[in-house]
Amino acid sequence: MNQNEKLLKEADRCVKCGICLPHCPTYTLTREEGDSPRGRISLIQGIASGALKGEQGKQHLDRCLGCLACQSACPSAVNYSQLIDGIRLKQRKPPLQRIVRQLITHAPYRRWSRIALWLYRFSGLRPLLRLLGSHRLRRLDALLPVPPRVGNWKHLYQPAAAHRGRVGLFTGCAGRLIDRTALDAAIAVLTHLGYAVVIPKNQGCCGAMHQHSGEPHKAETMTLGNQQAFAEQNLEAIIYLASGCGAQLMQHPLAAPLFEISQFLNRCDWPDSAKLSPLDYAVSLHTPCTLRHQIKAADEPAELLRRIPGIRLTLLDQIQCCGAAGSYLQEQPDMADALANRAMQQVREQSPRILATSNSGCALQFASSIRQAGLPIRSMHPIELINESLNGGKQ
Ligand code: SF4
Ligand code: SF4
């Protein structure tokens, strides 16, 4: 069966009932059929059958976040993920987008990337770009996090309590720059609980951005690299923080069972010495689409955070996708902005001190919106709160 026949076979399973429509973030925003899962499936059928030219409907297909809320809602179990990834294989992204993706997924493993971020931030380049740059460049600039401290992780962190096991930590590509404090917090928490933490130097990007942008062969190469990096490390578990990476990593077997950090901490035994101190915080917890619709572990971060005494936790359950969606936030800036603004409405209503989310892209998106709105809210990964609580409330 060729690629078009495969797409048509899967798309034909859609009975066009429309049950998925209210779950689709782009449809609920624009109310255009082309921006709905049903409309996109019809476009895919048109392109795969040859009735439509490849470029027709491309804008609607490009606007799809790949959040898979439609797939979760579909009573006919249409594999929408297979459809959208399949059509993107036929509609390759422009060269500039591919170059940017390559840079985002490779540069964070190089020391110079952190130095370059510092230089950009504190030299005259930044005000110049803000003055003269295009909307897309200015948006990228607004997303930039405070550059993390320069320095690499050790290969092995020894447990700080009675030895309970040896786990691997997946750092992710952009996560190495965006999630540095969260990754450091994860190392601190795991060693505090008695785990030796291995961070293989030769691990790389998970490949999610390539997989969902029509470059599955590159994603496969990255998977192979990670399989090799974590092999022969004698691990009981491999742990990740960013749910976007986890959703990709779980597609292929690794050398040990794979866990999102809150999943792991909810399942492992905690030594009596690990005491959580009260945190007097109002925390709004956001659930990334990947955690909800792909990993199916939406409740795990809340279960973990509820262990902290004093914390006042509310769920951001009205939020559909925040608009981050991997490289979507820089490839579809207008749509990403509109989705972020809608998501921020519920954040404003809850008016928390902390906004917690367990995906790097979502954290970046929220942090940028919070900065621009001048709100007194900190965006954090849930593991940072656990670390703070384990440290007696010290940040
Ligand atoms: S994708 Fe599923 S829920 Fe959506 S219209 Fe098709 S059959 Fe109905
Ligand atoms: S993946 Fe998300 S954005 Fe795309 S059609 Fe499905 S619900 Fe809509």
Short mmCIF file of N, CA and C and ligand atoms in Angstrom, two decimals, residues 13-21 37-38 41 70 73-78, ligand 1:
data_model
loop_
_atom_site.label_atom_id
_atom_site.label_comp_id
_atom_site.label_asym_id
_atom_site.label_seq_id
_atom_site.Cartn_x
_atom_site.Cartn_y
_atom_site.Cartn_z
N ARG A 13 -12.16 6.13 7.78
CA ARG A 13 -12.79 5.69 9.03
C ARG A 13 -13.52 6.84 9.72
N CYS A 14 -13.25 8.08 9.28
CA CYS A 14 -13.94 9.24 9.86
C CYS A 14 -15.36 9.30 9.29
N VAL A 15 -16.36 9.28 10.19
CA VAL A 15 -17.77 9.29 9.73
C VAL A 15 -18.34 10.72 9.71
N LYS A 16 -17.46 11.70 9.95
CA LYS A 16 -17.81 13.13 9.87
C LYS A 16 -18.90 13.50 10.88
N CYS A 17 -18.88 12.83 12.03
CA CYS A 17 -19.92 13.10 13.04
C CYS A 17 -19.73 14.47 13.71
N GLY A 18 -18.51 14.97 13.75
CA GLY A 18 -18.26 16.29 14.33
C GLY A 18 -18.11 16.30 15.85
N ILE A 19 -18.09 15.13 16.47
CA ILE A 19 -17.97 15.09 17.94
C ILE A 19 -16.64 15.72 18.40
N CYS A 20 -15.63 15.63 17.54
CA CYS A 20 -14.31 16.17 17.90
C CYS A 20 -14.26 17.70 17.83
N LEU A 21 -15.20 18.32 17.15
CA LEU A 21 -15.07 19.76 16.86
C LEU A 21 -14.92 20.64 18.12
N PRO A 37 -10.86 19.25 12.98
CA PRO A 37 -10.32 17.93 12.61
C PRO A 37 -11.08 17.33 11.43
N ARG A 38 -12.41 17.47 11.45
CA ARG A 38 -13.21 16.91 10.35
C ARG A 38 -12.86 17.58 9.03
N ILE A 41 -9.44 16.41 7.89
CA ILE A 41 -9.47 15.04 7.36
C ILE A 41 -10.03 15.07 5.92
N CYS A 70 -8.57 15.89 19.36
CA CYS A 70 -9.59 15.28 18.50
C CYS A 70 -9.51 13.76 18.57
N ALA A 73 -11.11 12.42 21.61
CA ALA A 73 -12.57 12.57 21.65
C ALA A 73 -13.29 11.68 20.63
N CYS A 74 -12.57 11.15 19.67
CA CYS A 74 -13.22 10.49 18.52
C CYS A 74 -13.78 9.11 18.88
N PRO A 75 -15.09 8.92 18.73
CA PRO A 75 -15.68 7.61 19.06
C PRO A 75 -15.34 6.54 18.03
N SER A 76 -14.89 6.96 16.84
CA SER A 76 -14.54 5.98 15.81
C SER A 76 -13.06 5.61 15.84
N ALA A 77 -12.35 6.14 16.83
CA ALA A 77 -10.91 5.85 17.01
C ALA A 77 -10.10 6.11 15.73
N VAL A 78 -10.42 7.23 15.07
CA VAL A 78 -9.62 7.61 13.90
C VAL A 78 -8.22 7.99 14.38
S1 SF4 B 1 -12.50 12.45 13.52
FE1 SF4 B 1 -13.84 11.11 14.71
S2 SF4 B 1 -15.03 12.54 15.99
FE2 SF4 B 1 -14.13 13.76 14.35
S3 SF4 B 1 -15.65 13.82 12.74
FE3 SF4 B 1 -14.32 12.06 12.27
S4 SF4 B 1 -15.31 10.31 13.25
FE4 SF4 B 1 -16.25 12.14 14.13
#
